Amino acid sequence: VVSRRVKPRRNMPAEARHIAVFAATIAAVLCIARFSTPPLRRAVRSSRLSAARASSIASFRPISSTGLSYSRGPKYQQLKGGASFSSSMEKAASTTMVATPPKVDSIDKAKDLLDSVDTIIFDCDGVIWKGDTLIDGIPETLDFLRQQGKTIYFVTNNARKSRAGFKKKFDDLGLSISSEEILSSAFAAAAYLDKIGFKVTGKSVYVIGDVGIGEELDLLGIQWHGGTADIGKGIELKSGFALPHDENVGAVIVGFDYGINYYKIQYAQLCINENPGCLFIATNLDALTHLTDSQEWAGNGAMVGAIKGCTGKEPTVVGKPSPLLIDYLVQKFGLKKDRILMVGDRLDTDILFGKENGLKSCLTLTGVTTEKKLFDDENKIIPDVYVDSINAFRGA
Amino acid sequence: VVSRRVKPRRNMPAEARHIAVFAATIAAVLCIARFSTPPLRRAVRSSRLSAARASSIASFRPISSTGLSYSRGPKYQQLKGGASFSSSMEKAASTTMVATPPKVDSIDKAKDLLDSVDTIIFDCDGVIWKGDTLIDGIPETLDFLRQQGKTIYFVTNNARKSRAGFKKKFDDLGLSISSEEILSSAFAAAAYLDKIGFKVTGKSVYVIGDVGIGEELDLLGIQWHGGTADIGKGIELKSGFALPHDENVGAVIVGFDYGINYYKIQYAQLCINENPGCLFIATNLDALTHLTDSQEWAGNGAMVGAIKGCTGKEPTVVGKPSPLLIDYLVQKFGLKKDRILMVGDRLDTDILFGKENGLKSCLTLTGVTTEKKLFDDENKIIPDVYVDSINAFRGA
């Protein structure tokens, strides 16, 4: 936010600031040296991108080998000859070169994989279903995994529904699961407030979003308002008019909201800027979402971006690829991260989520990612393994 | 935007990227070394802030002494003894120490200042008027400056009105000016499209914002739609529904819009993401705005943030503190930058705007900035001079 960007940051260590400024200067000088005068705009843009990338990487996790050490060296093929899956995975982990991941395409490889994990977390869209259609063979595969003693979770950044709401979708598709197996970002937001002891403060929550967030807060007995009740509300453009806001709001949760309006934006701005210590929580930052099956739709990145843009504050993100959900599971159920398998169809959310959090990761080709894209030179996010569909887990 | 942040950047020089990543790593390590384990969250946040600051500085202007070399050394007082204003200003400019600016509080100092400039650009709110009330003595001061042969402009980031709309406000306050003396950010957006020859492409503009932007585009004969006509529009949440959009839209202009809704956000997203080469123009990035006099209101930073958040694109900003307006004036009227005086009441927009663009700068205390804030150790944005009100220009 321009009008705030030169304000001094009291909490920023001087060393970090000076080094970042120094790096930006060097980067800018290099850009200028590289390009001649006419494409100066391009140089400036590149400099901004590189600094922004550094910022994004630094903000996610201070030191991360997956985030920072992607090699540009030549690929090499894993699993040549008869090496077992487990040993090849260890070998891949011990090198800094980018490896092409092995495909799980036999019952033996599937057994090796399943033996290495206790818990499997599935992304839903493109993995379990596509839009409103169940992918063939999924019920049998989930039954098989349960018979093998695996604990299963379904994770989604879609915050429009509560876990109960998602269970209904599973029911409608003929999949029998329990609400506790669902990890939605609306649940993640409520779980985060639960973890930090928000309820005992007696404060309430202002919600931008659909019904899912409020339903999850209700389960915890946390007071809230906003959400769908504020659709259609407006402001008055007359001298002396001020929008009243509840000074007891201690957190604003922002989830996808197709009923977003200026009233909601201003209400959230007042809470975050004027209520001391008010939290700013985002269910996720997805730029695009699957609202209908005919088009890509603006996602919660838009709603969160609006609140960032008028407060200058960065949100606490609770959905993928934030580590909060995994930390919650590990803490609550005593899971071991390296015995959790994250399965998804998107490299830049699901697989990154797995890698950044120290989980094993498996890409499935039933969604948006093709084998060609996985092996493209420009892709630097490499899952541990990949499958044609998750039916490969039972050798199908 | 998380789902896009790890995509490879084709246009980013490898050197810049590596240095930025390296700096982020060093900054993160320093943060960790500085804090013990419990405040790790704080260290991560600090690292993010420092990298974000580097990004923001680098993106605005690659090498800027005003942006990067603020000294933390002791203040020293200018204008001691009988030194003339001009020589003291040169002296201040020749040092890297932070100087306290001289106050223009006599007819002699006013004459020195006015002799050094041909053109004066005034911010409006807090300088000419406060809310809907004219500040005392302003008509006489503007008359005096015109008698002295000075060219006057009025600049505002408020994009809700066109220049004609602002002229009406001046008229209502009893100030006689011409539309050409007004530089609003709605005008700046249209002037930018004019400068790059947008009209001859035959493409049209999609507008998020109030009536001002469309009125300025009409004056140039550029086709547009959106704006207030899209208030109240919605989408259908049914399978198969896709929002149709005009593939001939070649630019999206985003200005303050209290009628913002999901329809507008999605329409803009489709144009920017799916129409090849579509421009993304922001009238300004102000976090807050003066919609009524009773409260701070979420500004255009919210609308722009929403579009950034669902496209992952950075806008071209045409209002303060972007250099585009000044470049336009310099190019069109052959002005010399160091003979232009920027007068405003905000350090972090008006004065920064002047300094970043090589203009002389004058802070007036009739608006949001107090003398105490100007001289606060934490303020690093120092105008060349300051006045109690612009009536000081005529010794009043």
mmCIF file with all atom_site columns, C-alpha atoms in Angstrom, chain A residues 1-6 8-13 15-17 19-21 23-26 28-32 34-35 44 46-56 58-60 62-63 68 72 160 235-243 256 258 260-262 265-266 269-270 285 287-288 291-298 301-303 305-306 309-310 314 321 348-349 352 356 378 381, chain B residues 1-6 8-13 15-17 19-21 23-32 34-35 44 46-56 58-60 62-63 68 72 160 235-243 256 258 260-262 265-266 269-270 285 287-288 291-298 301-303 305-306 309-310 314 321 348-349 352 356 378 381:
data_model
loop_
_atom_site.group_PDB
_atom_site.id
_atom_site.type_symbol
_atom_site.label_atom_id
_atom_site.label_alt_id
_atom_site.label_comp_id
_atom_site.label_asym_id
_atom_site.label_entity_id
_atom_site.label_seq_id
_atom_site.pdbx_PDB_ins_code
_atom_site.Cartn_x
_atom_site.Cartn_y
_atom_site.Cartn_z
_atom_site.occupancy
_atom_site.B_iso_or_equiv
_atom_site.pdbx_formal_charge
_atom_site.auth_seq_id
_atom_site.auth_comp_id
_atom_site.auth_asym_id
_atom_site.auth_atom_id
_atom_site.pdbx_PDB_model_num
ATOM 1   C CA . VAL A 1 1   ? 0.000   0.000   0.000   1.00 0.00 ? 1   VAL A CA 1
ATOM 2   C CA . VAL A 1 2   ? 1.646   3.093   -1.237  1.00 0.00 ? 2   VAL A CA 1
ATOM 3   C CA . SER A 1 3   ? 0.449   5.476   1.416   1.00 0.00 ? 3   SER A CA 1
ATOM 4   C CA . ARG A 1 4   ? 1.958   3.261   4.115   1.00 0.00 ? 4   ARG A CA 1
ATOM 5   C CA . ARG A 1 5   ? 5.039   1.840   2.517   1.00 0.00 ? 5   ARG A CA 1
ATOM 6   C CA . VAL A 1 6   ? 7.542   4.339   3.868   1.00 0.00 ? 6   VAL A CA 1
ATOM 7   C CA . PRO A 1 8   ? 9.071   2.870   9.728   1.00 0.00 ? 8   PRO A CA 1
ATOM 8   C CA . ARG A 1 9   ? 8.605   -0.737  10.833  1.00 0.00 ? 9   ARG A CA 1
ATOM 9   C CA . ARG A 1 10  ? 9.239   -0.902  14.541  1.00 0.00 ? 10  ARG A CA 1
ATOM 10  C CA . ASN A 1 11  ? 9.501   -4.670  14.628  1.00 0.00 ? 11  ASN A CA 1
ATOM 11  C CA . MET A 1 12  ? 11.832  -5.100  11.681  1.00 0.00 ? 12  MET A CA 1
ATOM 12  C CA . PRO A 1 13  ? 15.435  -5.984  12.509  1.00 0.00 ? 13  PRO A CA 1
ATOM 13  C CA . GLU A 1 15  ? 20.046  -6.026  9.545   1.00 0.00 ? 15  GLU A CA 1
ATOM 14  C CA . ALA A 1 16  ? 17.249  -7.698  7.613   1.00 0.00 ? 16  ALA A CA 1
ATOM 15  C CA . ARG A 1 17  ? 15.973  -4.404  6.282   1.00 0.00 ? 17  ARG A CA 1
ATOM 16  C CA . ILE A 1 19  ? 20.218  -6.447  3.450   1.00 0.00 ? 19  ILE A CA 1
ATOM 17  C CA . ALA A 1 20  ? 16.886  -6.579  1.658   1.00 0.00 ? 20  ALA A CA 1
ATOM 18  C CA . VAL A 1 21  ? 17.273  -2.975  0.502   1.00 0.00 ? 21  VAL A CA 1
ATOM 19  C CA . ALA A 1 23  ? 19.732  -6.728  -2.541  1.00 0.00 ? 23  ALA A CA 1
ATOM 20  C CA . ALA A 1 24  ? 16.981  -4.760  -4.236  1.00 0.00 ? 24  ALA A CA 1
ATOM 21  C CA . THR A 1 25  ? 19.537  -2.140  -5.254  1.00 0.00 ? 25  THR A CA 1
ATOM 22  C CA . ILE A 1 26  ? 21.950  -4.734  -6.622  1.00 0.00 ? 26  ILE A CA 1
ATOM 23  C CA . ALA A 1 28  ? 17.986  -3.218  -9.978  1.00 0.00 ? 28  ALA A CA 1
ATOM 24  C CA . VAL A 1 29  ? 21.529  -2.343  -11.061 1.00 0.00 ? 29  VAL A CA 1
ATOM 25  C CA . LEU A 1 30  ? 21.999  -5.774  -12.610 1.00 0.00 ? 30  LEU A CA 1
ATOM 26  C CA . CYS A 1 31  ? 18.707  -5.415  -14.447 1.00 0.00 ? 31  CYS A CA 1
ATOM 27  C CA . ILE A 1 32  ? 19.780  -2.075  -15.846 1.00 0.00 ? 32  ILE A CA 1
ATOM 28  C CA . ARG A 1 34  ? 21.556  -6.337  -18.582 1.00 0.00 ? 34  ARG A CA 1
ATOM 29  C CA . PHE A 1 35  ? 19.113  -4.365  -20.666 1.00 0.00 ? 35  PHE A CA 1
ATOM 30  C CA . VAL A 1 44  ? 12.067  -2.505  -13.400 1.00 0.00 ? 44  VAL A CA 1
ATOM 31  C CA . SER A 1 46  ? 11.866  -7.939  -13.485 1.00 0.00 ? 46  SER A CA 1
ATOM 32  C CA . SER A 1 47  ? 13.464  -6.401  -10.447 1.00 0.00 ? 47  SER A CA 1
ATOM 33  C CA . ARG A 1 48  ? 10.077  -6.172  -8.796  1.00 0.00 ? 48  ARG A CA 1
ATOM 34  C CA . LEU A 1 49  ? 9.267   -9.771  -9.641  1.00 0.00 ? 49  LEU A CA 1
ATOM 35  C CA . SER A 1 50  ? 12.529  -11.063 -8.263  1.00 0.00 ? 50  SER A CA 1
ATOM 36  C CA . ALA A 1 51  ? 12.158  -9.130  -5.043  1.00 0.00 ? 51  ALA A CA 1
ATOM 37  C CA . ALA A 1 52  ? 8.528   -10.209 -4.800  1.00 0.00 ? 52  ALA A CA 1
ATOM 38  C CA . ARG A 1 53  ? 9.564   -13.821 -5.281  1.00 0.00 ? 53  ARG A CA 1
ATOM 39  C CA . ALA A 1 54  ? 12.202  -13.472 -2.595  1.00 0.00 ? 54  ALA A CA 1
ATOM 40  C CA . SER A 1 55  ? 9.564   -11.950 -0.359  1.00 0.00 ? 55  SER A CA 1
ATOM 41  C CA . SER A 1 56  ? 7.089   -14.712 -1.044  1.00 0.00 ? 56  SER A CA 1
ATOM 42  C CA . ALA A 1 58  ? 11.001  -15.790 2.697   1.00 0.00 ? 58  ALA A CA 1
ATOM 43  C CA . SER A 1 59  ? 7.558   -15.229 4.133   1.00 0.00 ? 59  SER A CA 1
ATOM 44  C CA . PHE A 1 60  ? 6.449   -18.793 3.747   1.00 0.00 ? 60  PHE A CA 1
ATOM 45  C CA . PRO A 1 62  ? 12.615  -18.978 6.465   1.00 0.00 ? 62  PRO A CA 1
ATOM 46  C CA . ILE A 1 63  ? 14.832  -21.848 5.326   1.00 0.00 ? 63  ILE A CA 1
ATOM 47  C CA . LEU A 1 68  ? 15.208  -22.275 -2.462  1.00 0.00 ? 68  LEU A CA 1
ATOM 48  C CA . ARG A 1 72  ? 18.826  -25.994 -13.061 1.00 0.00 ? 72  ARG A CA 1
ATOM 49  C CA . ARG A 1 160 ? -17.999 -22.032 1.171   1.00 0.00 ? 160 ARG A CA 1
ATOM 50  C CA . ILE A 1 235 ? -23.452 2.775   2.857   1.00 0.00 ? 235 ILE A CA 1
ATOM 51  C CA . GLU A 1 236 ? -24.822 6.310   2.791   1.00 0.00 ? 236 GLU A CA 1
ATOM 52  C CA . LEU A 1 237 ? -22.888 8.958   0.898   1.00 0.00 ? 237 LEU A CA 1
ATOM 53  C CA . LYS A 1 238 ? -23.888 11.918  3.046   1.00 0.00 ? 238 LYS A CA 1
ATOM 54  C CA . SER A 1 239 ? -21.887 14.280  5.208   1.00 0.00 ? 239 SER A CA 1
ATOM 55  C CA . GLY A 1 240 ? -21.587 13.024  8.759   1.00 0.00 ? 240 GLY A CA 1
ATOM 56  C CA . PHE A 1 241 ? -22.259 9.385   7.929   1.00 0.00 ? 241 PHE A CA 1
ATOM 57  C CA . ALA A 1 242 ? -20.001 6.845   9.620   1.00 0.00 ? 242 ALA A CA 1
ATOM 58  C CA . LEU A 1 243 ? -20.445 3.077   9.400   1.00 0.00 ? 243 LEU A CA 1
ATOM 59  C CA . PHE A 1 256 ? -14.496 -16.743 -0.815  1.00 0.00 ? 256 PHE A CA 1
ATOM 60  C CA . TYR A 1 258 ? -19.508 -13.931 -4.248  1.00 0.00 ? 258 TYR A CA 1
ATOM 61  C CA . ILE A 1 260 ? -18.631 -9.235  -1.542  1.00 0.00 ? 260 ILE A CA 1
ATOM 62  C CA . ASN A 1 261 ? -19.553 -5.545  -1.370  1.00 0.00 ? 261 ASN A CA 1
ATOM 63  C CA . TYR A 1 262 ? -18.186 -2.232  -0.118  1.00 0.00 ? 262 TYR A CA 1
ATOM 64  C CA . ILE A 1 265 ? -14.852 -4.314  2.921   1.00 0.00 ? 265 ILE A CA 1
ATOM 65  C CA . GLN A 1 266 ? -15.296 -1.162  5.003   1.00 0.00 ? 266 GLN A CA 1
ATOM 66  C CA . GLN A 1 269 ? -11.202 -2.397  7.407   1.00 0.00 ? 269 GLN A CA 1
ATOM 67  C CA . LEU A 1 270 ? -12.630 -0.705  10.511  1.00 0.00 ? 270 LEU A CA 1
ATOM 68  C CA . LEU A 1 285 ? -5.257  -17.129 -1.258  1.00 0.00 ? 285 LEU A CA 1
ATOM 69  C CA . ALA A 1 287 ? -6.474  -16.650 -7.321  1.00 0.00 ? 287 ALA A CA 1
ATOM 70  C CA . LEU A 1 288 ? -9.062  -18.738 -9.146  1.00 0.00 ? 288 LEU A CA 1
ATOM 71  C CA . LEU A 1 291 ? -17.535 -21.887 -8.919  1.00 0.00 ? 291 LEU A CA 1
ATOM 72  C CA . THR A 1 292 ? -19.116 -23.482 -11.974 1.00 0.00 ? 292 THR A CA 1
ATOM 73  C CA . ASP A 1 293 ? -17.660 -26.014 -14.398 1.00 0.00 ? 293 ASP A CA 1
ATOM 74  C CA . SER A 1 294 ? -17.761 -23.663 -17.409 1.00 0.00 ? 294 SER A CA 1
ATOM 75  C CA . GLN A 1 295 ? -15.225 -20.997 -16.521 1.00 0.00 ? 295 GLN A CA 1
ATOM 76  C CA . GLU A 1 296 ? -12.376 -20.062 -14.203 1.00 0.00 ? 296 GLU A CA 1
ATOM 77  C CA . TRP A 1 297 ? -13.735 -17.720 -11.523 1.00 0.00 ? 297 TRP A CA 1
ATOM 78  C CA . ALA A 1 298 ? -12.038 -15.085 -9.374  1.00 0.00 ? 298 ALA A CA 1
ATOM 79  C CA . GLY A 1 301 ? -7.395  -14.051 -3.570  1.00 0.00 ? 301 GLY A CA 1
ATOM 80  C CA . ALA A 1 302 ? -9.732  -11.235 -4.652  1.00 0.00 ? 302 ALA A CA 1
ATOM 81  C CA . MET A 1 303 ? -11.492 -10.882 -1.292  1.00 0.00 ? 303 MET A CA 1
ATOM 82  C CA . GLY A 1 305 ? -6.553  -8.726  -1.760  1.00 0.00 ? 305 GLY A CA 1
ATOM 83  C CA . ALA A 1 306 ? -9.272  -6.147  -1.134  1.00 0.00 ? 306 ALA A CA 1
ATOM 84  C CA . GLY A 1 309 ? -5.248  -3.228  -0.071  1.00 0.00 ? 309 GLY A CA 1
ATOM 85  C CA . CYS A 1 310 ? -7.146  -1.052  2.405   1.00 0.00 ? 310 CYS A CA 1
ATOM 86  C CA . GLU A 1 314 ? -0.853  -9.382  5.678   1.00 0.00 ? 314 GLU A CA 1
ATOM 87  C CA . PRO A 1 321 ? -0.274  -24.311 1.377   1.00 0.00 ? 321 PRO A CA 1
ATOM 88  C CA . ASP A 1 348 ? 1.633   -25.372 -7.160  1.00 0.00 ? 348 ASP A CA 1
ATOM 89  C CA . THR A 1 349 ? -0.811  -25.945 -4.300  1.00 0.00 ? 349 THR A CA 1
ATOM 90  C CA . LEU A 1 352 ? 3.936   -27.738 -2.843  1.00 0.00 ? 352 LEU A CA 1
ATOM 91  C CA . GLU A 1 356 ? 6.810   -27.495 2.209   1.00 0.00 ? 356 GLU A CA 1
ATOM 92  C CA . GLU A 1 378 ? 10.005  -25.152 -16.362 1.00 0.00 ? 378 GLU A CA 1
ATOM 93  C CA . ILE A 1 381 ? 7.828   -28.741 -8.174  1.00 0.00 ? 381 ILE A CA 1
ATOM 94  C CA . VAL B 1 1   ? -0.936  -15.093 -5.245  1.00 0.00 ? 1   VAL B CA 1
ATOM 95  C CA . VAL B 1 2   ? -0.051  -18.430 -3.860  1.00 0.00 ? 2   VAL B CA 1
ATOM 96  C CA . SER B 1 3   ? -1.231  -20.587 -6.706  1.00 0.00 ? 3   SER B CA 1
ATOM 97  C CA . ARG B 1 4   ? 1.013   -18.689 -9.098  1.00 0.00 ? 4   ARG B CA 1
ATOM 98  C CA . ARG B 1 5   ? 3.999   -17.789 -7.033  1.00 0.00 ? 5   ARG B CA 1
ATOM 99  C CA . VAL B 1 6   ? 6.250   -20.661 -8.023  1.00 0.00 ? 6   VAL B CA 1
ATOM 100 C CA . PRO B 1 8   ? 8.812   -19.720 -13.619 1.00 0.00 ? 8   PRO B CA 1
ATOM 101 C CA . ARG B 1 9   ? 9.224   -16.115 -14.732 1.00 0.00 ? 9   ARG B CA 1
ATOM 102 C CA . ARG B 1 10  ? 10.444  -16.101 -18.307 1.00 0.00 ? 10  ARG B CA 1
ATOM 103 C CA . ASN B 1 11  ? 11.418  -12.454 -18.241 1.00 0.00 ? 11  ASN B CA 1
ATOM 104 C CA . MET B 1 12  ? 13.308  -12.458 -14.961 1.00 0.00 ? 12  MET B CA 1
ATOM 105 C CA . PRO B 1 13  ? 17.094  -12.215 -15.237 1.00 0.00 ? 13  PRO B CA 1
ATOM 106 C CA . GLU B 1 15  ? 21.153  -12.913 -11.620 1.00 0.00 ? 15  GLU B CA 1
ATOM 107 C CA . ALA B 1 16  ? 18.428  -10.751 -10.098 1.00 0.00 ? 16  ALA B CA 1
ATOM 108 C CA . ARG B 1 17  ? 16.429  -13.748 -8.999  1.00 0.00 ? 17  ARG B CA 1
ATOM 109 C CA . ILE B 1 19  ? 20.499  -12.418 -5.542  1.00 0.00 ? 19  ILE B CA 1
ATOM 110 C CA . ALA B 1 20  ? 17.012  -11.699 -4.276  1.00 0.00 ? 20  ALA B CA 1
ATOM 111 C CA . VAL B 1 21  ? 16.600  -15.301 -3.113  1.00 0.00 ? 21  VAL B CA 1
ATOM 112 C CA . ALA B 1 23  ? 19.188  -11.976 0.316   1.00 0.00 ? 23  ALA B CA 1
ATOM 113 C CA . ALA B 1 24  ? 15.925  -13.430 1.550   1.00 0.00 ? 24  ALA B CA 1
ATOM 114 C CA . THR B 1 25  ? 17.822  -16.435 2.906   1.00 0.00 ? 25  THR B CA 1
ATOM 115 C CA . ILE B 1 26  ? 20.396  -14.259 4.667   1.00 0.00 ? 26  ILE B CA 1
ATOM 116 C CA . ALA B 1 27  ? 17.652  -12.045 6.060   1.00 0.00 ? 27  ALA B CA 1
ATOM 117 C CA . ALA B 1 28  ? 15.765  -15.064 7.357   1.00 0.00 ? 28  ALA B CA 1
ATOM 118 C CA . VAL B 1 29  ? 18.916  -16.502 8.958   1.00 0.00 ? 29  VAL B CA 1
ATOM 119 C CA . LEU B 1 30  ? 19.694  -13.174 10.609  1.00 0.00 ? 30  LEU B CA 1
ATOM 120 C CA . CYS B 1 31  ? 16.145  -12.984 11.918  1.00 0.00 ? 31  CYS B CA 1
ATOM 121 C CA . ILE B 1 32  ? 16.454  -16.435 13.428  1.00 0.00 ? 32  ILE B CA 1
ATOM 122 C CA . ARG B 1 34  ? 18.431  -12.491 16.449  1.00 0.00 ? 34  ARG B CA 1
ATOM 123 C CA . PHE B 1 35  ? 15.418  -14.040 18.105  1.00 0.00 ? 35  PHE B CA 1
ATOM 124 C CA . VAL B 1 44  ? 9.257   -14.782 9.823   1.00 0.00 ? 44  VAL B CA 1
ATOM 125 C CA . SER B 1 46  ? 9.982   -9.381  9.945   1.00 0.00 ? 46  SER B CA 1
ATOM 126 C CA . SER B 1 47  ? 11.724  -11.202 7.150   1.00 0.00 ? 47  SER B CA 1
ATOM 127 C CA . ARG B 1 48  ? 8.617   -10.870 5.020   1.00 0.00 ? 48  ARG B CA 1
ATOM 128 C CA . LEU B 1 49  ? 8.295   -7.175  5.781   1.00 0.00 ? 49  LEU B CA 1
ATOM 129 C CA . SER B 1 50  ? 11.895  -6.451  4.905   1.00 0.00 ? 50  SER B CA 1
ATOM 130 C CA . ALA B 1 51  ? 11.695  -8.326  1.644   1.00 0.00 ? 51  ALA B CA 1
ATOM 131 C CA . ALA B 1 52  ? 8.352   -6.694  0.880   1.00 0.00 ? 52  ALA B CA 1
ATOM 132 C CA . ARG B 1 53  ? 9.869   -3.278  1.545   1.00 0.00 ? 53  ARG B CA 1
ATOM 133 C CA . ALA B 1 54  ? 12.762  -4.095  -0.747  1.00 0.00 ? 54  ALA B CA 1
ATOM 134 C CA . SER B 1 55  ? 10.259  -5.170  -3.351  1.00 0.00 ? 55  SER B CA 1
ATOM 135 C CA . SER B 1 56  ? 8.206   -2.027  -2.977  1.00 0.00 ? 56  SER B CA 1
ATOM 136 C CA . ALA B 1 58  ? 12.697  -1.643  -6.134  1.00 0.00 ? 58  ALA B CA 1
ATOM 137 C CA . SER B 1 59  ? 9.436   -1.587  -8.038  1.00 0.00 ? 59  SER B CA 1
ATOM 138 C CA . PHE B 1 60  ? 8.908   2.121   -7.712  1.00 0.00 ? 60  PHE B CA 1
ATOM 139 C CA . PRO B 1 62  ? 15.367  1.216   -9.314  1.00 0.00 ? 62  PRO B CA 1
ATOM 140 C CA . ILE B 1 63  ? 17.826  3.655   -7.763  1.00 0.00 ? 63  ILE B CA 1
ATOM 141 C CA . LEU B 1 68  ? 17.150  4.289   -0.051  1.00 0.00 ? 68  LEU B CA 1
ATOM 142 C CA . ARG B 1 72  ? 19.736  7.821   10.845  1.00 0.00 ? 72  ARG B CA 1
ATOM 143 C CA . ARG B 1 160 ? -14.787 9.544   -8.680  1.00 0.00 ? 160 ARG B CA 1
ATOM 144 C CA . ILE B 1 235 ? -23.828 -14.104 -11.363 1.00 0.00 ? 235 ILE B CA 1
ATOM 145 C CA . GLU B 1 236 ? -25.748 -17.382 -11.522 1.00 0.00 ? 236 GLU B CA 1
ATOM 146 C CA . LEU B 1 237 ? -24.525 -20.273 -9.421  1.00 0.00 ? 237 LEU B CA 1
ATOM 147 C CA . LYS B 1 238 ? -25.679 -23.068 -11.717 1.00 0.00 ? 238 LYS B CA 1
ATOM 148 C CA . SER B 1 239 ? -23.805 -25.743 -13.607 1.00 0.00 ? 239 SER B CA 1
ATOM 149 C CA . GLY B 1 240 ? -22.839 -24.592 -17.075 1.00 0.00 ? 240 GLY B CA 1
ATOM 150 C CA . PHE B 1 241 ? -23.017 -20.871 -16.299 1.00 0.00 ? 241 PHE B CA 1
ATOM 151 C CA . ALA B 1 242 ? -20.175 -18.755 -17.635 1.00 0.00 ? 242 ALA B CA 1
ATOM 152 C CA . LEU B 1 243 ? -20.042 -14.960 -17.433 1.00 0.00 ? 243 LEU B CA 1
ATOM 153 C CA . PHE B 1 256 ? -12.471 3.784   -6.281  1.00 0.00 ? 256 PHE B CA 1
ATOM 154 C CA . TYR B 1 258 ? -18.276 1.840   -3.598  1.00 0.00 ? 258 TYR B CA 1
ATOM 155 C CA . ILE B 1 260 ? -17.802 -2.968  -6.212  1.00 0.00 ? 260 ILE B CA 1
ATOM 156 C CA . ASN B 1 261 ? -19.269 -6.470  -6.551  1.00 0.00 ? 261 ASN B CA 1
ATOM 157 C CA . TYR B 1 262 ? -18.288 -9.966  -7.636  1.00 0.00 ? 262 TYR B CA 1
ATOM 158 C CA . ILE B 1 265 ? -14.285 -8.474  -10.164 1.00 0.00 ? 265 ILE B CA 1
ATOM 159 C CA . GLN B 1 266 ? -14.930 -11.539 -12.325 1.00 0.00 ? 266 GLN B CA 1
ATOM 160 C CA . GLN B 1 269 ? -10.407 -10.997 -14.136 1.00 0.00 ? 269 GLN B CA 1
ATOM 161 C CA . LEU B 1 270 ? -11.649 -12.473 -17.422 1.00 0.00 ? 270 LEU B CA 1
ATOM 162 C CA . LEU B 1 285 ? -3.440  2.702   -4.577  1.00 0.00 ? 285 LEU B CA 1
ATOM 163 C CA . ALA B 1 287 ? -5.519  2.480   1.262   1.00 0.00 ? 287 ALA B CA 1
ATOM 164 C CA . LEU B 1 288 ? -7.970  4.978   2.743   1.00 0.00 ? 288 LEU B CA 1
ATOM 165 C CA . LEU B 1 291 ? -15.724 9.433   1.381   1.00 0.00 ? 291 LEU B CA 1
ATOM 166 C CA . THR B 1 292 ? -17.441 11.289  4.205   1.00 0.00 ? 292 THR B CA 1
ATOM 167 C CA . ASP B 1 293 ? -15.949 13.583  6.838   1.00 0.00 ? 293 ASP B CA 1
ATOM 168 C CA . SER B 1 294 ? -16.826 11.309  9.778   1.00 0.00 ? 294 SER B CA 1
ATOM 169 C CA . GLN B 1 295 ? -14.651 8.272   9.221   1.00 0.00 ? 295 GLN B CA 1
ATOM 170 C CA . GLU B 1 296 ? -11.702 6.871   7.310   1.00 0.00 ? 296 GLU B CA 1
ATOM 171 C CA . TRP B 1 297 ? -13.032 4.739   4.437   1.00 0.00 ? 297 TRP B CA 1
ATOM 172 C CA . ALA B 1 298 ? -11.495 1.846   2.515   1.00 0.00 ? 298 ALA B CA 1
ATOM 173 C CA . GLY B 1 301 ? -6.331  0.023   -2.612  1.00 0.00 ? 301 GLY B CA 1
ATOM 174 C CA . ALA B 1 302 ? -9.204  -2.374  -1.888  1.00 0.00 ? 302 ALA B CA 1
ATOM 175 C CA . MET B 1 303 ? -10.529 -2.480  -5.467  1.00 0.00 ? 303 MET B CA 1
ATOM 176 C CA . GLY B 1 305 ? -6.109  -5.390  -4.351  1.00 0.00 ? 305 GLY B CA 1
ATOM 177 C CA . ALA B 1 306 ? -9.093  -7.503  -5.369  1.00 0.00 ? 306 ALA B CA 1
ATOM 178 C CA . GLY B 1 309 ? -5.474  -11.038 -5.904  1.00 0.00 ? 309 GLY B CA 1
ATOM 179 C CA . CYS B 1 310 ? -7.339  -12.919 -8.637  1.00 0.00 ? 310 CYS B CA 1
ATOM 180 C CA . GLU B 1 314 ? 0.592   -5.721  -10.934 1.00 0.00 ? 314 GLU B CA 1
ATOM 181 C CA . PRO B 1 321 ? 2.903   8.956   -6.406  1.00 0.00 ? 321 PRO B CA 1
ATOM 182 C CA . ASP B 1 348 ? 3.718   9.826   2.357   1.00 0.00 ? 348 ASP B CA 1
ATOM 183 C CA . THR B 1 349 ? 1.828   10.745  -0.813  1.00 0.00 ? 349 THR B CA 1
ATOM 184 C CA . LEU B 1 352 ? 6.965   11.736  -1.561  1.00 0.00 ? 352 LEU B CA 1
ATOM 185 C CA . GLU B 1 356 ? 10.455  10.962  -6.150  1.00 0.00 ? 356 GLU B CA 1
ATOM 186 C CA . GLU B 1 378 ? 10.510  8.388   12.670  1.00 0.00 ? 378 GLU B CA 1
ATOM 187 C CA . ILE B 1 381 ? 10.165  12.166  4.281   1.00 0.00 ? 381 ILE B CA 1
#
